XYZ file of C-alpha atoms in Angstrom:
767
model
C 40.524 -63.332 -8.575
C 39.915 -59.742 -9.610
C 37.715 -57.757 -7.289
C 35.347 -55.122 -8.634
C 34.829 -52.216 -6.227
C 31.366 -50.626 -6.337
C 30.996 -47.051 -5.054
C 27.639 -45.692 -3.822
C 26.293 -42.636 -5.694
C 24.116 -41.588 -2.759
C 26.595 -39.108 -1.165
C 27.244 -37.506 -4.542
C 23.523 -37.106 -5.221
C 22.990 -35.514 -1.793
C 25.782 -32.989 -2.439
C 24.340 -32.122 -5.866
C 20.876 -31.618 -4.377
C 22.243 -29.288 -1.711
C 24.047 -27.253 -4.343
C 20.873 -26.938 -6.403
C 18.880 -25.809 -3.377
C 21.563 -23.293 -2.442
C 21.925 -21.854 -5.950
C 19.007 -19.366 -5.886
C 20.135 -18.009 -2.528
C 23.694 -17.606 -3.768
C 22.457 -15.695 -6.814
C 20.316 -13.438 -4.670
C 23.232 -12.740 -2.365
C 25.438 -11.897 -5.315
C 22.977 -9.316 -6.602
C 22.379 -8.071 -3.080
C 18.652 -7.542 -3.706
C 16.440 -7.134 -0.661
C 12.666 -7.340 -0.891
C 11.190 -3.956 0.038
C 8.376 -4.052 2.598
C 5.365 -1.843 2.011
C 6.234 1.470 3.705
C 8.426 -0.453 6.100
C 5.566 -2.635 7.389
C 5.326 -6.421 7.143
C 2.678 -7.511 4.657
C 0.675 -9.398 7.289
C 0.128 -6.144 9.185
C -1.537 -4.283 6.328
C -5.056 -4.861 7.635
C -4.405 -2.647 10.633
C -1.537 -0.535 9.380
C -1.131 3.091 10.320
C -0.154 5.551 7.643
C 0.380 9.129 8.710
C -0.147 11.874 6.152
C 3.322 13.300 6.401
C 5.479 14.052 3.412
C 9.149 14.263 4.197
C 11.255 15.842 1.496
C 14.758 14.580 1.974
C 16.714 17.518 3.482
C 19.902 16.081 2.019
C 18.564 16.384 -1.517
C 20.738 18.813 -3.425
C 17.645 20.366 -5.026
C 15.755 21.105 -1.815
C 16.228 23.599 0.963
C 16.370 22.257 4.501
C 13.103 24.031 5.328
C 11.261 22.156 2.586
C 9.807 19.563 4.964
C 6.063 19.784 4.485
C 3.565 18.361 6.948
C 0.176 17.592 5.480
C -2.808 17.451 7.846
C -2.935 14.099 9.522
C -5.711 11.950 8.156
C -6.348 8.296 8.855
C -5.322 5.180 7.101
C -5.626 2.571 9.861
C -3.724 2.218 13.113
C -1.984 -0.580 14.910
C 0.788 -0.866 17.411
C 3.215 -0.482 14.523
C 4.835 2.958 14.468
C 3.561 5.216 11.705
C 6.076 5.264 8.859
C 6.861 8.334 6.795
C 6.758 8.608 3.042
C 10.232 9.502 1.873
C 10.250 11.303 -1.432
C 13.562 12.269 -2.910
C 15.438 9.466 -1.209
C 15.377 5.873 -2.427
C 13.976 3.310 -0.013
C 15.207 0.395 -2.112
C 18.154 -1.526 -0.771
C 20.263 -2.216 -3.806
C 23.208 -4.309 -4.755
C 26.370 -3.829 -2.813
C 27.983 -6.471 -4.980
C 27.235 -5.601 -8.595
C 25.980 -8.103 -11.075
C 28.192 -8.672 -14.063
C 27.740 -5.919 -16.651
C 25.709 -6.834 -19.675
C 27.917 -8.337 -22.364
C 28.124 -5.493 -24.867
C 30.693 -5.224 -27.623
C 31.349 -1.583 -28.400
C 31.375 -0.355 -31.947
C 33.450 2.579 -30.733
C 34.294 4.614 -27.642
C 33.750 8.380 -27.800
C 35.360 10.709 -25.274
C 33.349 13.920 -24.815
C 36.440 15.673 -23.453
C 38.791 14.847 -26.326
C 37.097 13.432 -29.417
C 37.399 16.020 -32.207
C 37.055 13.867 -35.297
C 34.351 11.776 -36.869
C 34.360 7.995 -36.702
C 32.493 4.884 -37.722
C 28.771 5.722 -37.730
C 29.063 9.260 -36.389
C 30.194 12.740 -37.291
C 31.570 15.524 -35.154
C 30.896 19.230 -35.691
C 32.238 22.328 -33.942
C 35.653 23.787 -33.214
C 36.232 23.537 -29.455
C 39.690 22.240 -28.511
C 40.099 19.160 -26.290
C 39.837 19.758 -22.561
C 43.283 19.963 -20.957
C 43.324 22.321 -17.954
C 41.607 20.858 -14.820
C 41.689 24.280 -13.150
C 39.177 25.734 -15.606
C 35.960 24.679 -17.329
C 36.101 23.765 -21.024
C 36.555 26.838 -23.197
C 33.699 27.590 -25.616
C 32.295 24.047 -25.898
C 30.356 23.857 -29.162
C 30.821 20.396 -30.573
C 27.982 18.178 -31.654
C 27.982 14.374 -31.951
C 25.592 13.136 -34.652
C 25.064 9.465 -35.421
C 24.462 8.377 -39.007
C 22.672 5.474 -40.628
C 25.975 3.581 -40.508
C 25.511 3.465 -36.700
C 22.274 1.517 -37.009
C 22.440 -1.444 -34.607
C 25.737 -0.239 -33.136
C 26.812 0.089 -29.514
C 28.785 3.197 -28.529
C 30.387 3.807 -25.158
C 30.316 7.502 -24.280
C 32.960 8.515 -21.759
C 34.328 11.807 -20.439
C 37.913 11.828 -19.253
C 38.060 15.432 -18.039
C 38.088 16.120 -14.285
C 37.919 19.455 -12.437
C 40.424 20.109 -9.700
C 37.862 22.186 -7.775
C 34.441 21.423 -9.274
C 31.386 23.606 -8.482
C 29.767 20.495 -7.038
C 32.035 17.952 -5.392
C 29.590 15.223 -6.463
C 29.995 16.228 -10.118
C 33.738 16.498 -10.784
C 33.242 16.291 -14.565
C 30.910 19.277 -14.824
C 31.960 21.636 -17.660
C 34.784 19.372 -18.860
C 32.991 18.262 -22.054
C 33.686 20.050 -25.333
C 30.391 18.584 -26.636
C 26.986 20.135 -25.925
C 24.723 17.900 -28.014
C 24.241 14.296 -29.109
C 21.679 13.478 -31.811
C 20.113 10.279 -33.158
C 18.342 10.914 -36.491
C 15.682 9.243 -38.641
C 15.997 5.476 -39.176
C 18.874 5.060 -36.721
C 18.625 2.564 -33.859
C 21.609 2.747 -31.559
C 22.719 1.771 -28.060
C 24.603 4.353 -25.998
C 26.471 3.288 -22.853
C 26.858 6.440 -20.734
C 29.915 5.917 -18.532
C 29.945 8.748 -15.999
C 29.498 11.692 -18.339
C 28.344 15.242 -17.641
C 26.722 16.734 -20.750
C 25.833 20.434 -20.585
C 23.209 20.182 -23.325
C 20.859 17.525 -24.692
C 20.535 14.122 -26.250
C 18.033 14.559 -29.080
C 16.149 11.981 -31.126
C 14.474 13.012 -34.378
C 12.253 11.385 -37.007
C 12.038 7.710 -36.094
C 15.271 7.655 -34.102
C 15.511 4.898 -31.497
C 18.052 4.872 -28.652
C 18.732 2.466 -25.827
C 20.638 4.302 -23.100
C 22.521 2.022 -20.716
C 23.724 3.725 -17.528
C 27.143 2.741 -16.223
C 27.832 4.765 -13.086
C 26.564 8.298 -12.353
C 25.948 10.563 -15.347
C 24.497 14.069 -15.676
C 22.558 15.650 -18.540
C 22.097 19.317 -17.783
C 19.257 20.058 -20.224
C 17.140 17.182 -21.494
C 16.708 13.993 -23.474
C 14.417 15.066 -26.329
C 12.002 12.310 -27.376
C 9.379 13.793 -29.735
C 6.473 11.879 -31.267
C 7.671 9.068 -33.543
C 10.903 8.434 -31.653
C 11.694 5.988 -28.870
C 14.142 5.820 -25.967
C 14.768 3.014 -23.458
C 16.749 3.432 -20.223
C 18.392 0.547 -18.387
C 21.180 -0.291 -15.962
C 24.373 -1.857 -17.280
C 25.233 -3.488 -13.953
C 21.733 -4.091 -12.601
C 22.119 -1.627 -9.723
C 19.881 1.355 -8.996
C 22.589 2.767 -6.707
C 25.498 2.479 -9.111
C 23.807 3.298 -12.416
C 22.177 6.717 -12.148
C 21.162 9.478 -14.549
C 20.542 12.942 -13.119
C 18.784 15.596 -15.214
C 18.964 18.844 -13.311
C 17.829 22.444 -13.506
C 18.908 25.617 -11.770
C 16.727 27.429 -9.241
C 13.947 29.650 -10.668
C 14.820 28.627 -14.241
C 12.483 29.280 -17.186
C 12.103 26.159 -19.344
C 9.512 24.626 -21.649
C 11.045 21.273 -22.575
C 10.380 17.982 -20.802
C 13.403 16.627 -18.968
C 12.781 13.362 -20.807
C 10.266 13.826 -23.610
C 9.210 16.524 -26.034
C 10.379 20.079 -26.485
C 8.096 23.153 -26.223
C 4.461 22.448 -27.038
C 5.162 19.073 -28.701
C 3.824 15.610 -27.965
C 6.228 13.016 -26.594
C 7.194 9.760 -28.274
C 7.769 6.411 -26.534
C 9.747 6.393 -23.272
C 10.651 3.091 -21.570
C 12.425 2.814 -18.216
C 13.482 -0.753 -17.394
C 16.220 -0.221 -14.814
C 18.754 2.163 -13.224
C 17.841 5.330 -11.327
C 16.425 8.309 -13.212
C 16.587 11.387 -10.979
C 14.909 14.516 -12.424
C 14.564 18.001 -10.996
C 12.343 19.944 -13.388
C 11.673 23.663 -13.481
C 9.613 23.742 -16.620
C 6.212 24.072 -18.211
C 7.157 20.741 -19.779
C 6.743 17.490 -17.878
C 9.465 15.840 -15.903
C 8.832 12.845 -18.167
C 6.414 13.368 -21.079
C 5.086 16.292 -23.089
C 6.589 19.708 -23.765
C 5.017 22.857 -22.326
C 3.965 26.374 -23.245
C 6.635 29.046 -23.532
C 7.063 32.786 -23.901
C 7.461 32.635 -27.671
C 3.904 32.058 -28.809
C 3.395 28.382 -27.892
C 0.371 28.420 -25.594
C -0.419 24.730 -25.286
C 1.308 21.775 -23.742
C 2.067 18.511 -25.511
C 0.617 15.131 -24.603
C 2.674 12.638 -22.642
C 3.110 10.119 -25.434
C 3.664 6.511 -24.331
C 5.497 6.127 -21.032
C 6.291 2.675 -19.600
C 8.083 2.230 -16.259
C 8.954 -1.422 -15.734
C 11.771 -1.267 -13.193
C 14.448 0.827 -11.572
C 13.887 3.959 -9.510
C 12.259 7.035 -11.029
C 12.329 10.241 -8.973
C 10.802 13.491 -10.272
C 10.512 16.863 -8.539
C 8.586 19.518 -10.529
C 8.729 23.199 -9.513
C 7.241 24.665 -12.706
C 8.703 27.317 -14.980
C 9.937 30.689 -13.812
C 10.106 30.365 -10.038
C 10.394 27.813 -7.272
C 7.124 28.882 -5.625
C 4.980 26.557 -7.741
C 2.936 29.411 -9.231
C 4.316 29.183 -12.776
C 3.002 26.945 -15.540
C 3.981 23.407 -14.708
C 4.022 20.174 -16.624
C 3.067 16.968 -14.859
C 5.727 15.147 -12.937
C 5.047 12.260 -15.325
C 2.599 12.897 -18.173
C 1.509 15.968 -20.095
C 3.098 19.361 -20.605
C 1.525 22.438 -19.051
C -0.333 25.111 -21.016
C -1.949 28.446 -20.348
C -5.718 28.967 -20.495
C -5.758 27.544 -24.026
C -4.955 24.123 -22.592
C -2.231 21.738 -21.554
C -1.265 18.258 -22.664
C -2.983 15.197 -21.258
C -0.980 12.428 -19.632
C -0.901 10.229 -22.705
C -0.546 6.476 -22.178
C 1.242 5.885 -18.868
C 1.894 2.357 -17.579
C 3.795 1.310 -14.458
C 4.466 -2.391 -13.958
C 7.387 -2.384 -11.530
C 10.159 -0.438 -9.909
C 9.912 2.499 -7.537
C 8.328 5.790 -8.612
C 8.494 8.956 -6.512
C 6.977 12.252 -7.637
C 6.669 15.645 -5.920
C 4.657 18.298 -7.750
C 4.532 21.931 -6.589
C 2.385 23.421 -9.382
C -1.161 23.119 -10.759
C -0.113 20.130 -12.829
C -0.750 16.552 -11.744
C 1.903 14.427 -10.122
C 1.118 11.668 -12.625
C -1.314 12.685 -15.375
C -2.091 16.025 -17.007
C -0.009 19.169 -17.170
C -1.538 22.490 -16.090
C -4.973 22.935 -17.728
C -5.003 19.298 -18.916
C -6.746 15.980 -18.394
C -5.349 12.784 -16.921
C -4.902 10.704 -20.061
C -4.801 6.929 -19.635
C -2.900 5.751 -16.556
C -2.459 2.051 -15.702
C -0.611 0.738 -12.642
C -0.022 -3.013 -12.510
C 2.837 -3.150 -10.001
C 5.670 -1.306 -8.345
C 5.879 1.114 -5.421
C 4.429 4.501 -6.324
C 4.601 7.525 -3.989
C 3.122 10.775 -5.327
C 2.606 14.067 -3.523
C 1.305 17.437 -4.710
C 2.242 20.191 -2.292
C 1.539 23.910 -1.939
C 5.056 24.675 -0.840
C 4.693 28.232 0.442
C 0.888 28.580 0.671
C 0.760 30.382 -2.657
C -2.380 30.996 -4.738
C -2.588 28.551 -7.656
C 0.212 26.348 -6.367
C -0.072 22.651 -5.560
C -3.572 22.374 -7.041
C -3.188 19.331 -9.301
C -4.259 15.811 -8.453
C -1.560 13.462 -7.246
C -2.750 10.969 -9.878
C -5.223 12.333 -12.433
C -6.018 15.746 -13.842
C -4.506 19.188 -13.484
C -6.398 22.210 -12.211
C -8.468 24.585 -14.276
C -9.379 22.740 -17.443
C -12.415 22.148 -19.592
C -10.368 20.335 -22.208
C -12.102 17.468 -24.007
C -11.126 13.823 -23.780
C -12.225 11.045 -21.452
C -9.562 9.908 -19.000
C -8.902 6.591 -17.302
C -7.021 5.616 -14.144
C -6.669 1.866 -13.578
C -4.875 0.274 -10.626
C -4.503 -3.499 -10.828
C -1.604 -4.071 -8.458
C 1.386 -2.619 -6.687
C 1.461 -0.228 -3.764
C 0.182 3.288 -4.467
C 0.435 6.198 -2.056
C -1.158 9.439 -3.300
C -1.189 12.580 -1.125
C -2.397 15.970 -2.336
C -3.339 19.392 -1.077
C -6.446 18.986 -3.257
C -7.549 15.649 -4.821
C -5.382 12.576 -4.331
C -6.678 10.318 -7.139
C -9.127 11.835 -9.641
C -10.137 15.347 -10.704
C -9.587 18.706 -9.025
C -11.697 21.864 -8.982
C -12.313 23.750 -12.208
C -12.123 20.506 -14.172
C -15.705 20.388 -15.417
C -15.612 19.124 -18.967
C -14.085 15.698 -19.528
C -15.052 12.495 -17.749
C -12.591 10.438 -15.750
C -13.102 6.775 -14.892
C -11.259 5.355 -11.876
C -10.936 1.571 -11.628
C -9.210 -0.380 -8.841
C -9.052 -4.167 -9.161
C -6.087 -4.989 -6.923
C -3.047 -3.737 -5.073
C -2.740 -1.593 -1.982
C -3.943 2.005 -2.391
C -3.618 4.900 0.065
C -5.217 8.168 -1.068
C -5.359 11.354 1.022
C -6.809 14.647 -0.187
C -6.651 17.773 1.937
C -9.227 20.066 0.323
C -10.380 17.600 -2.339
C -11.522 13.960 -2.283
C -9.290 11.061 -1.466
C -10.568 9.192 -4.527
C -13.018 10.992 -6.781
C -14.030 14.311 -8.240
C -13.922 17.840 -6.921
C -16.084 19.121 -9.766
C -19.554 18.469 -11.176
C -19.936 14.913 -12.423
C -19.879 14.316 -16.148
C -20.504 10.586 -16.246
C -17.528 9.945 -13.975
C -17.312 6.393 -12.617
C -15.513 4.843 -9.670
C -15.153 1.054 -9.889
C -13.650 -0.968 -7.037
C -13.696 -4.728 -7.509
C -10.569 -5.777 -5.594
C -7.541 -4.607 -3.675
C -7.172 -2.930 -0.300
C -8.157 0.735 -0.443
C -7.818 3.555 2.085
C -9.355 6.881 1.029
C -9.350 9.951 3.242
C -10.111 13.660 2.975
C -9.820 16.348 5.599
C -12.366 18.686 3.979
C -14.118 16.653 1.290
C -15.514 13.193 0.596
C -13.317 10.174 1.105
C -14.680 8.453 -2.023
C -16.948 9.968 -4.677
C -17.960 13.494 -5.491
C -21.405 14.958 -6.098
C -24.647 12.960 -6.028
C -24.335 11.984 -9.695
C -21.028 10.148 -9.421
C -21.363 6.528 -10.534
C -20.163 3.812 -8.161
C -19.502 0.132 -8.614
C -18.296 -1.530 -5.429
C -18.014 -5.319 -5.481
C -17.533 -7.740 -2.602
C -13.887 -8.324 -3.559
C -12.762 -4.802 -2.616
C -11.572 -4.135 0.943
C -12.378 -0.433 1.437
C -12.101 2.101 4.236
C -12.970 5.765 3.773
C -12.889 8.811 6.063
C -13.955 12.436 5.950
C -13.296 15.176 8.468
C -15.883 17.650 7.216
C -19.602 17.804 6.456
C -19.400 15.631 3.315
C -19.852 11.913 3.809
C -17.030 9.395 3.717
C -18.718 7.971 0.576
C -20.968 10.122 -1.610
C -22.129 8.706 -4.955
C -25.203 7.396 -6.727
C -26.605 3.979 -5.798
C -23.977 1.248 -5.858
C -24.213 -0.699 -9.104
C -21.909 -3.458 -7.805
C -22.781 -6.402 -5.585
C -21.005 -5.152 -2.460
C -22.551 -3.645 0.668
C -20.989 -0.973 2.850
C -21.433 1.000 6.072
C -21.453 4.804 5.668
C -21.837 6.591 8.998
C -21.472 10.092 10.420
C -20.851 10.731 14.107
C -22.858 13.583 15.592
C -19.716 14.700 17.430
C -16.093 13.846 16.790
C -14.863 11.547 19.601
C -11.691 13.596 20.077
C -10.219 16.780 18.671
C -6.652 15.784 19.524
C -6.337 12.007 19.251
C -7.347 9.273 16.848
C -10.167 6.882 17.725
C -10.032 3.160 17.006
C -13.220 1.535 15.730
C -13.441 -2.243 16.081
C -16.107 -3.877 13.926
C -17.858 -7.042 15.129
C -20.647 -8.940 13.473
C -23.649 -9.704 15.684
C -22.185 -8.433 18.969
C -18.888 -10.199 18.513
C -20.243 -13.669 17.772
C -18.058 -13.875 14.662
C -15.011 -12.147 16.141
C -13.253 -9.000 15.039
C -13.981 -8.237 11.374
C -12.179 -4.944 10.789
C -10.292 -2.211 12.568
C -10.579 1.409 11.486
C -8.846 4.503 12.761
C -10.804 7.733 12.811
C -8.364 10.680 12.862
C -8.623 13.415 15.433
C -11.566 15.778 14.786
C -13.013 13.475 12.084
C -16.676 12.461 12.160
C -17.387 10.427 9.004
C -16.296 6.873 8.280
C -17.233 4.126 5.852
C -16.087 0.604 5.118
C -16.968 -2.260 2.836
C -18.585 -5.427 4.153
C -16.615 -7.497 1.621
C -19.670 -9.586 0.799
C -22.636 -9.569 -1.541
C -25.299 -9.871 1.168
C -26.332 -7.292 3.792
C -24.832 -7.451 7.264
C -25.482 -5.952 10.689
C -22.418 -4.898 12.683
C -21.605 -3.710 16.193
C -18.815 -1.140 16.449
C -16.709 -0.675 19.561
C -14.960 2.709 19.963
C -11.642 2.949 21.808
C -9.425 5.829 22.768
C -5.688 5.633 23.227
C -5.976 3.931 26.617
C -9.629 3.217 27.333
C -12.920 2.018 25.911
C -15.120 4.946 24.857
C -18.324 3.069 24.174
C -20.421 1.509 21.456
C -21.392 3.234 18.220
C -25.196 3.395 18.172
C -27.758 4.822 15.789
C -28.445 8.375 16.900
C -32.178 8.152 16.264
C -33.002 5.119 18.450
C -29.776 4.266 20.380
C -29.689 0.869 18.716
C -26.424 -1.033 18.432
C -27.271 -2.473 15.015
C -25.258 -0.674 12.337
C -26.501 -2.089 9.066
C -25.047 -2.088 5.563
C -26.600 -0.499 2.456
C -26.183 -0.130 -1.312
C -28.451 2.815 -2.156
C -28.713 6.519 -1.339
C -31.999 5.906 0.462
C -30.708 2.915 2.401
C -30.573 4.815 5.709
C -33.761 6.839 5.262
C -35.451 5.027 8.157
C -32.876 6.502 10.534
C -31.802 9.809 8.948
C -35.146 11.601 8.545
C -35.399 10.446 4.915
C -32.403 12.558 3.934
C -31.731 10.237 0.986
C -28.016 10.967 1.360
C -26.576 7.497 2.021
C -25.517 8.526 5.569
C -26.426 6.959 8.925
C -26.175 9.433 11.863
C -24.509 7.719 14.827
C -23.017 8.559 18.203
C -20.893 6.849 20.841
C -22.861 5.630 23.862
C -21.143 4.872 27.176
C -21.235 1.219 28.151
C -19.209 -1.390 29.922
C -17.382 -4.438 28.656
C -17.811 -7.793 30.363
C -15.325 -10.514 29.472
C -16.887 -13.872 30.278
C -14.644 -16.824 31.122
C -15.784 -20.414 31.620
C -13.686 -22.273 34.227
C -13.807 -25.351 36.457
C -13.290 -25.325 40.251
C -9.534 -25.084 39.782
C -9.881 -22.040 37.499
C -8.900 -23.982 34.372
C -10.630 -22.725 31.236
C -13.189 -25.103 29.768
C -14.332 -22.987 26.790
C -13.227 -20.122 24.569
C -13.780 -16.600 25.915
C -16.621 -14.527 24.563
C -17.367 -10.811 24.786
C -20.719 -9.426 25.834
C -21.941 -5.883 26.498
C -24.337 -4.855 29.261
C -27.527 -2.943 28.522
C -26.860 0.637 27.485
C -29.711 1.847 29.670
C -28.170 0.564 32.864
C -24.806 0.224 34.504
C -25.818 -3.185 35.801
C -24.848 -6.578 34.452
C -27.507 -9.243 34.865
C -27.240 -12.685 33.372
C -28.277 -16.274 33.992
C -25.195 -18.477 33.949
C -25.478 -20.593 30.821
C -25.610 -24.381 31.276
C -22.859 -26.516 29.757
C -23.171 -30.177 28.853
C -21.374 -32.410 31.324
C -21.056 -29.711 33.981
C -22.984 -28.453 36.997
C -23.187 -24.695 37.582
C -21.586 -23.746 40.909
C -21.620 -19.938 40.725
C -19.464 -17.034 39.615
C -16.562 -14.786 40.530
C -15.911 -11.171 39.534
C -12.575 -9.587 38.641
C -10.467 -12.651 39.346
C -10.973 -16.239 40.465
C -8.854 -17.838 43.198
C -10.150 -21.380 43.816
C -12.347 -22.236 45.542
C -13.828 -18.757 46.154
C -16.940 -18.185 44.115
C -20.405 -16.802 44.729
C -22.952 -19.651 44.618
C -25.953 -19.234 42.386
C -27.363 -19.662 38.925
C -27.503 -15.982 37.957
C -25.345 -12.860 38.208
C -26.158 -9.306 39.180
C -23.363 -6.745 39.351
C -24.487 -3.204 40.142
C -22.804 -0.939 39.308
C -20.310 -2.314 36.786
C -16.893 -0.759 36.444
C -15.704 0.110 32.943
C -14.113 -3.262 32.189
C -14.848 -6.359 34.221
C -14.085 -10.063 33.943
C -16.741 -12.535 35.138
C -15.838 -16.176 35.739
C -18.584 -18.778 35.347
C -17.567 -21.668 37.636
C -18.607 -25.266 36.874
C -18.064 -28.732 38.329
C -17.695 -31.694 36.038
C -20.482 -34.244 36.585
C -19.419 -37.815 37.613
C -19.522 -40.357 34.836
C -22.903 -42.165 34.905
C -22.715 -46.009 35.012
C -25.445 -47.673 32.958
C -26.492 -51.061 34.520
C -28.038 -53.637 32.125
C -31.452 -55.013 33.047
C -31.376 -58.133 35.263
C -28.282 -57.033 37.210
C -29.052 -56.903 40.985
C -28.676 -53.512 42.567
C -30.099 -53.698 46.144
C -28.135 -55.161 49.099
C -30.498 -58.176 49.470
C -30.306 -58.942 45.777
C -26.519 -58.758 45.833
C -26.282 -61.099 48.913
C -28.588 -63.649 47.331
C -26.564 -63.595 44.153
C -23.334 -64.229 46.060
C -24.827 -67.237 47.938
C -26.166 -68.695 44.708
C -22.758 -68.282 43.084
C -21.040 -70.092 45.987
C -23.505 -72.964 45.867
C -23.175 -73.236 42.122
C -19.394 -73.246 42.158
C -19.307 -75.836 45.059
C -21.954 -78.432 44.104
C -20.840 -79.061 40.531
C -17.202 -79.981 41.317
C -18.295 -82.270 44.206
C -20.660 -84.179 41.992
C -17.995 -84.647 39.304
C -15.495 -86.007 41.893
C -18.019 -88.397 43.455
C -18.955 -89.909 40.083
C -15.309 -90.501 39.252
C -14.719 -92.301 42.590
C -17.676 -94.662 42.049
C -16.416 -95.655 38.593
C -12.950 -96.462 39.960
C -14.443 -98.560 42.740
C -16.401 -100.674 40.299
C -13.280 -101.423 38.315
């Protein structure tokens, strides 16, 4: 008989399932991608995070001197036990692939060597007379060749290489510098081409004209010493061939104190930019120009007085790093384009930021001039800026304390403009850190004409302004509007309002926005018109700063702690004004506990009547009952000394029988007096102070401690009541009743059996 052997498929299915589960992790390991925490802090710590206002320019950056480290005044953006991280601009914080992904599958139409190619080929022509590079001891002699693509290149893919190497290069990191016999690459009208730059070093420019369209894939580290010209009507897209921001890098550099008017990527002098897309790789720009780092061209010395607009700029991935010194000197006093956005102009006007969108990647900008970090060039408006994702760090710095240096907004407008055109800044997601010597997000001084609307619906936003607002307008309002409907927002100014501007600034704050604001000067933390949204907020001003040298922690409780800790704020040293959203559409009364670095300072009370109740408002007159009808949206407060009693409920063995609660003694006395609260199922025995070692307690039903030390624990001691036995009616309870019942039971249990036995005997006898 033939036997049929049946094999179980269960082990095979288990193995397949394990492989499927493992697959995503294997792919992630291959690419080597590591999720970047927000400023080095775990996401669950954001509520109480500490962000110090310190900008650290990477001393190792080849474009910066070692003395370039700039310390902005320390403001406050929440504290916790987590160490304050530093914003690193000029050095990538993204951990990238150590094992490269496979390069994109591209079939080259041709390979062009910038050190040797001297003839034309399929889809391109070569001009100039320079001989091929042959001597590694010298730079290329009289490079003059130009590479121009033709309509026959449309749809083609060209790998651009450079075989020349210097024996002793000027920069050891750039061994191909001055080994190209080409100085220019051009893509003309109606040509759409892909260029794979494989570690080249081009002394001149890549230029698009007409409707030219180029996709530039980076393969390794390449340099372009002048610019990538992208005027209106043209389009360029940058990406990484291998999917690595460390391996695939484009550096566009400039020499110290240079005079330039072109954008590093964008338009030439005075012209508007076209469409610029960055989807991957690292784009590292050091600009010394009246043109933008990325965007519009700027004014020059040859009769062009205005800057060009930023065109359409989309950053969807990769790492984008821009440092802008401005044209003519490295002091930041020359005309400067935006880091990303418009070109700078003279008093006639600069170029606005154009249409700027950031959906992903890492963006780092340092601006030293009057231009914005992201937005308008000198004498220009913000344009339309939308941030939906990514990590964005922007700083505008007055590098050497020069007049008219570092005056632009980190995100928004440049200084000194009355140019027309309404601007818009919208933040829907991502992590945004904006730090500026003047305004962080919004408008700066001298910007009186155009309106600028600021809308935040999501994301994590840190905004610190030194002389200007954190978020808002350092100029008369012209219909400006701040809308905050979502996200977590920290806004801080050392010398101005945290959020807002003058009394005519429009505000819409909804319950979905989690907001904290601070101000170190006379202006309020929030200063606007009545809130048109449904959210309520606290806006208080301390009569005296709690400390001139250390930060103060403010813990917010609802109804004396009955609902637990709601929020933690950190008031910087020497600051007096703070505000925060209630995150709800109904009014609320809070109690605020103030703490120093190692001790409790007291409770925040209303200055007028010493009351603990700090209530929320929506209107400018909301605090008039307690601020002498100032109609300024500000509640004067102070810190009153008090003592904290921690109440613990325990049994005779010291075992907790209920959750701890916090209560504060009367502010008018250093005594703690309280009747011990009853608890169902327990008898009150007394209390103990400081600690409880069974069975030592003070008998009684009430407590009086006089005086109370700063922080004291009181133990309420209880004894569990015995379980009560409920006896049904008719059951005997007295001794006599119980004895009678026993006798009756004996008689009953004895008589009946005897009678039954006797009857049985009589029947047997008769038989």
